């Protein structure tokens, strides 16, 4: 694995000096490019909860650095007290968002590094090493996922995307958007149809921004236009990311993803989920067991409007994710290869296990 330093201009990194996590504040994009250095527990929690850092793999990378940075706080009397505080920090950060399993996986992995040490100094060094390893592995996994994803389409194809699964949501290349960036590097032409992704507009604000800047041909549409665009024959494949994949292949991703999958099935278009194996939750049997985050209704009525779109007293229901049934998914593209149904069997063949 490469030991190149991670640039501080990445969307997530360890800030110079190593005492804070540096993030590109995604909540301000595309209008403002602002980096934040975060080190207090409440700031780190808030950054995840407010989607300043977002996208399942990026949240996982952030989690590793965040737990390490929190371990640097003075005040732990001895090693057992230090570990007890690390466990509390882990639980605190893990409560910031419930759906993306990468948060839990990477917090657990960084905590395990501390638990395997025998002194505070050794534990901090192991946690830092683990955080860097998580980051570097993600870069390599995204690259591999992008290669496998690109093998599923051909020059000239139209690809529908939902939410943002690009470099901002990961480390480099991304997952769902990775094949599009790679196609550009290879001189191929893929056309991206970008769902704006209500209510937080990750498609309009982030996916269109990343693709446009990279020179990938893209067109923004409202979410409710996807059916028409499919009917017009413009879409050859759908590429989406994932926040938690259950052992049977049911997949939680940004709200609206399951609707895209249902449309794709209707029009006979392949629907691909792309994500690293760290997003598969082998302890979760199916989608009914995936916790779905509920967010404030203000995101629907007020957030991106000059004036509220609805009366203040109107009730809102704002689930941030939905679950796409495995029967609607053509394949799940991981860093180890393309998994076709039945997913429990193809996961077992690639990952050699059914449970963690
Ligand atoms: O609420 P968000 O913006 O964090 O939701 C992100 C998504 O749904 C992404 O598609 C998913 O995390 C995969 S990112 C590679």
Coordinates of C-alpha atoms in Angstrom, one line a residue, residues 56-350:
X56 CA -20.4 6.7 4.2
X57 CA -16.7 6.1 3.4
X58 CA -15.7 9.7 4.2
X59 CA -17.5 9.5 7.5
X60 CA -15.5 6.3 8.2
X61 CA -12.2 8.0 7.4
X62 CA -13.2 11.0 9.6
X63 CA -14.1 8.6 12.4
X64 CA -10.6 7.1 12.5
X65 CA -9.0 10.5 12.7
X66 CA -11.6 11.9 15.1
X67 CA -11.1 9.1 17.7
X68 CA -7.3 9.5 17.4
X69 CA -7.5 13.3 17.9
X70 CA -9.8 12.9 20.9
X71 CA -7.3 10.4 22.4
X72 CA -4.7 13.2 22.6
X73 CA -6.8 15.1 25.2
X74 CA -4.9 15.3 28.5
X75 CA -6.6 14.1 31.7
X76 CA -6.6 10.3 31.6
X77 CA -4.9 9.2 34.8
X78 CA -3.7 5.8 33.7
X79 CA -4.1 3.4 30.7
X80 CA -7.4 1.9 31.9
X81 CA -8.9 5.3 32.4
X82 CA -7.6 6.3 28.9
X83 CA -9.2 3.3 27.3
X84 CA -12.5 3.9 29.2
X85 CA -12.5 7.5 27.8
X86 CA -11.8 6.2 24.3
X87 CA -14.8 3.9 24.6
X88 CA -17.0 6.8 25.7
X89 CA -15.7 8.9 22.7
X90 CA -16.5 6.0 20.4
X91 CA -20.1 5.7 21.7
X92 CA -20.5 9.5 21.5
X93 CA -19.4 9.8 17.9
X94 CA -21.2 6.7 16.9
X95 CA -24.5 8.3 17.9
X96 CA -24.1 11.2 15.5
X97 CA -25.7 9.4 12.5
X98 CA -27.2 5.9 12.5
X99 CA -27.4 4.5 9.0
X100 CA -23.9 4.5 7.5
X101 CA -22.2 1.5 9.0
X102 CA -18.8 2.7 8.1
X103 CA -18.9 5.1 11.1
X104 CA -19.3 2.2 13.5
X105 CA -16.8 -0.1 11.7
X106 CA -14.1 2.5 11.6
X107 CA -14.6 3.7 15.2
X108 CA -14.5 0.0 16.3
X109 CA -11.3 -0.6 14.3
X110 CA -9.5 2.5 15.7
X111 CA -10.7 1.6 19.3
X112 CA -9.4 -2.0 18.8
X113 CA -6.0 -0.6 17.9
X114 CA -5.9 1.3 21.2
X115 CA -7.1 -1.8 23.1
X116 CA -4.3 -3.9 21.6
X117 CA -1.7 -1.6 23.0
X118 CA -0.1 -1.6 26.5
X119 CA 0.4 2.1 27.2
X120 CA -1.2 5.4 26.4
X121 CA 1.7 6.4 24.1
X122 CA 1.6 3.1 22.3
X123 CA -2.2 3.3 21.9
X124 CA -2.1 6.8 20.4
X125 CA 0.6 5.7 17.9
X126 CA -1.5 2.6 17.0
X127 CA -4.7 4.7 16.6
X128 CA -2.9 7.2 14.3
X129 CA -1.5 4.4 12.2
X130 CA -4.9 2.9 11.9
X131 CA -6.6 6.1 10.9
X132 CA -4.0 6.6 8.1
X133 CA -4.5 2.9 7.0
X134 CA -8.2 3.4 6.8
X135 CA -7.7 6.4 4.6
X136 CA -5.2 4.8 2.3
X137 CA -7.2 1.6 2.0
X138 CA -10.2 3.7 0.9
X139 CA -8.2 5.3 -1.9
X140 CA -7.2 1.8 -3.2
X141 CA -10.7 0.4 -2.7
X142 CA -12.3 3.3 -4.6
X143 CA -9.9 2.8 -7.5
X144 CA -10.7 -0.9 -7.7
X145 CA -14.4 -0.3 -7.5
X146 CA -14.2 2.3 -10.3
X147 CA -12.3 -0.2 -12.5
X148 CA -15.0 -2.9 -11.9
X149 CA -17.8 -0.3 -12.4
X150 CA -16.3 0.9 -15.7
X151 CA -16.3 -2.6 -17.0
X152 CA -20.1 -2.6 -16.8
X153 CA -20.6 0.2 -19.3
X154 CA -19.4 1.2 -22.7
X155 CA -18.3 4.3 -24.4
X156 CA -21.2 6.7 -25.1
X157 CA -23.4 5.3 -22.4
X158 CA -25.7 7.4 -20.2
X159 CA -25.5 6.8 -16.5
X160 CA -28.0 8.0 -13.9
X161 CA -26.6 8.9 -10.4
X162 CA -28.4 9.7 -7.2
X163 CA -27.0 11.6 -4.2
X164 CA -23.2 12.0 -4.2
X165 CA -20.8 9.0 -4.2
X166 CA -17.8 10.8 -5.5
X167 CA -14.4 11.8 -4.1
X168 CA -16.1 14.2 -1.6
X169 CA -18.0 11.2 -0.1
X170 CA -14.9 9.0 0.0
X171 CA -11.2 9.7 -0.5
X172 CA -10.4 9.6 -4.2
X173 CA -12.5 8.6 -7.3
X174 CA -15.5 7.7 -5.2
X175 CA -17.7 4.7 -5.6
X176 CA -20.8 5.4 -7.6
X177 CA -19.1 8.2 -9.5
X178 CA -15.7 6.5 -9.7
X179 CA -16.3 4.9 -13.2
X180 CA -17.3 8.3 -14.5
X181 CA -14.0 9.9 -13.3
X182 CA -12.0 6.9 -14.6
X183 CA -13.8 7.1 -18.0
X184 CA -12.6 10.7 -18.3
X185 CA -9.0 9.7 -17.6
X186 CA -9.3 7.0 -20.2
X187 CA -10.6 9.3 -22.9
X188 CA -14.0 7.6 -22.9
X189 CA -17.3 9.6 -23.0
X190 CA -20.0 8.7 -20.5
X191 CA -22.8 11.0 -19.9
X192 CA -24.0 11.5 -16.4
X193 CA -27.6 12.3 -15.6
X194 CA -27.5 13.7 -12.1
X195 CA -30.6 13.5 -9.8
X196 CA -30.6 16.7 -7.7
X197 CA -31.5 14.6 -4.6
X198 CA -34.0 16.3 -2.5
X199 CA -34.0 17.6 0.2
X200 CA -30.3 18.3 0.8
X201 CA -29.4 18.5 -2.9
X202 CA -26.2 16.4 -2.8
X203 CA -26.7 15.7 -6.5
X204 CA -27.0 19.3 -7.5
X205 CA -24.6 20.8 -5.0
X206 CA -21.9 18.1 -4.9
X207 CA -22.2 15.5 -7.8
X208 CA -22.7 18.1 -10.5
X209 CA -19.9 20.2 -9.0
X210 CA -17.4 17.3 -8.9
X211 CA -18.3 16.0 -12.4
X212 CA -18.3 19.5 -14.0
X213 CA -14.9 20.4 -12.5
X214 CA -13.5 17.1 -13.7
X215 CA -14.8 17.7 -17.2
X216 CA -17.3 14.8 -17.2
X217 CA -20.2 15.5 -19.4
X218 CA -23.2 15.8 -17.0
X219 CA -26.8 17.1 -16.9
X220 CA -28.7 17.9 -13.8
X221 CA -32.3 16.8 -13.4
X222 CA -35.0 17.0 -10.7
X223 CA -35.5 13.7 -9.0
X224 CA -39.0 13.4 -10.5
X225 CA -37.6 13.6 -14.1
X226 CA -35.7 10.3 -13.9
X227 CA -38.6 8.3 -15.2
X228 CA -39.0 10.4 -18.3
X229 CA -35.2 10.4 -19.0
X230 CA -35.2 6.6 -18.7
X231 CA -38.3 6.3 -21.0
X232 CA -36.5 8.5 -23.6
X233 CA -33.7 5.9 -23.7
X234 CA -31.0 8.1 -22.4
X235 CA -30.0 5.9 -19.5
X236 CA -28.0 2.7 -20.0
X237 CA -27.1 2.1 -16.3
X238 CA -27.8 3.5 -12.8
X239 CA -24.8 3.8 -10.5
X240 CA -25.4 4.6 -6.8
X241 CA -23.4 4.4 -3.6
X242 CA -24.5 2.7 -0.3
X243 CA -24.6 3.4 3.4
X244 CA -25.2 -0.1 4.7
X245 CA -25.6 -3.3 2.7
X246 CA -27.3 -6.1 4.6
X247 CA -26.1 -9.7 4.3
X248 CA -28.8 -10.5 1.8
X249 CA -27.9 -7.5 -0.4
X250 CA -30.7 -5.1 0.7
X251 CA -29.1 -1.7 0.5
X252 CA -29.6 1.5 2.4
X253 CA -28.7 4.6 0.4
X254 CA -29.9 8.2 0.1
X255 CA -33.7 8.6 0.2
X256 CA -35.1 8.2 -3.3
X257 CA -32.6 5.4 -4.3
X258 CA -35.2 2.7 -4.1
X259 CA -37.5 4.7 -6.4
X260 CA -34.7 4.9 -9.0
X261 CA -34.3 1.1 -8.7
X262 CA -38.0 0.5 -9.2
X263 CA -38.0 2.7 -12.3
X264 CA -34.9 1.0 -13.6
X265 CA -36.6 -2.4 -13.2
X266 CA -39.6 -1.1 -15.1
X267 CA -37.5 0.2 -18.0
X268 CA -35.2 -2.8 -18.1
X269 CA -32.1 -0.8 -17.1
X270 CA -29.3 -2.3 -14.9
X271 CA -29.2 -0.9 -11.4
X272 CA -25.7 -1.1 -9.8
X273 CA -24.7 -0.4 -6.2
X274 CA -21.1 0.4 -5.8
X275 CA -19.3 0.4 -2.4
X276 CA -16.4 -0.9 -0.4
X277 CA -16.7 -4.1 1.7
X278 CA -16.6 -1.9 4.8
X279 CA -20.2 -0.9 3.9
X280 CA -21.4 -4.5 4.1
X281 CA -22.9 -5.3 7.5
X282 CA -22.7 -9.1 7.8
X283 CA -24.4 -8.9 11.2
X284 CA -27.5 -7.3 9.6
X285 CA -29.6 -10.0 8.0
X286 CA -31.8 -7.8 5.8
X287 CA -33.0 -4.2 5.1
X288 CA -35.7 -4.3 7.8
X289 CA -32.9 -4.3 10.4
X290 CA -31.1 -1.2 9.0
X291 CA -31.7 1.9 11.2
X292 CA -33.0 4.8 9.1
X293 CA -32.1 8.3 10.1
X294 CA -34.9 10.8 10.5
X295 CA -34.0 14.5 10.0
X296 CA -35.6 17.8 10.7
X297 CA -38.5 18.8 8.5
X298 CA -36.9 22.3 8.1
X299 CA -34.7 20.6 5.5
X300 CA -37.8 20.0 3.3
X301 CA -39.6 23.3 3.9
X302 CA -36.9 26.0 4.5
X303 CA -33.3 25.0 3.9
X304 CA -32.8 25.9 0.2
X305 CA -35.6 28.4 -0.3
X306 CA -35.5 32.1 0.0
X307 CA -38.9 31.9 1.6
X308 CA -40.4 28.7 3.3
X309 CA -42.1 26.5 0.7
X310 CA -44.9 25.5 3.1
X311 CA -46.8 26.8 6.1
X312 CA -44.8 26.5 9.3
X313 CA -47.5 24.3 10.9
X314 CA -47.4 21.7 8.1
X315 CA -46.0 18.4 9.4
X316 CA -43.0 16.8 7.6
X317 CA -41.6 13.3 7.4
X318 CA -38.0 13.4 6.5
X319 CA -36.2 10.0 6.4
X320 CA -32.7 10.5 5.1
X321 CA -32.3 7.0 3.6
X322 CA -34.3 4.2 2.1
X323 CA -33.7 0.5 1.5
X324 CA -33.6 -0.9 -2.0
X325 CA -34.7 -4.5 -2.0
X326 CA -32.0 -6.9 -3.2
X327 CA -34.4 -8.1 -5.9
X328 CA -34.1 -4.8 -7.7
X329 CA -30.3 -4.7 -7.7
X330 CA -28.5 -6.1 -10.8
X331 CA -25.1 -6.2 -9.0
X332 CA -23.1 -4.9 -6.1
X333 CA -19.7 -3.7 -7.1
X334 CA -17.0 -4.0 -4.4
X335 CA -13.2 -3.6 -4.4
X336 CA -12.9 -7.4 -4.7
X337 CA -15.2 -7.8 -7.7
X338 CA -18.8 -7.6 -8.9
X339 CA -21.3 -9.6 -6.8
X340 CA -24.4 -10.9 -8.6
X341 CA -27.5 -12.4 -6.9
X342 CA -27.9 -14.4 -4.8
X343 CA -25.8 -11.8 -2.8
X344 CA -25.3 -13.9 0.3
X345 CA -23.6 -16.5 -1.9
X346 CA -21.5 -14.0 -3.9
X347 CA -20.5 -12.2 -0.7
X348 CA -19.4 -15.5 0.8
X349 CA -17.4 -16.4 -2.3
X350 CA -15.6 -13.0 -2.3

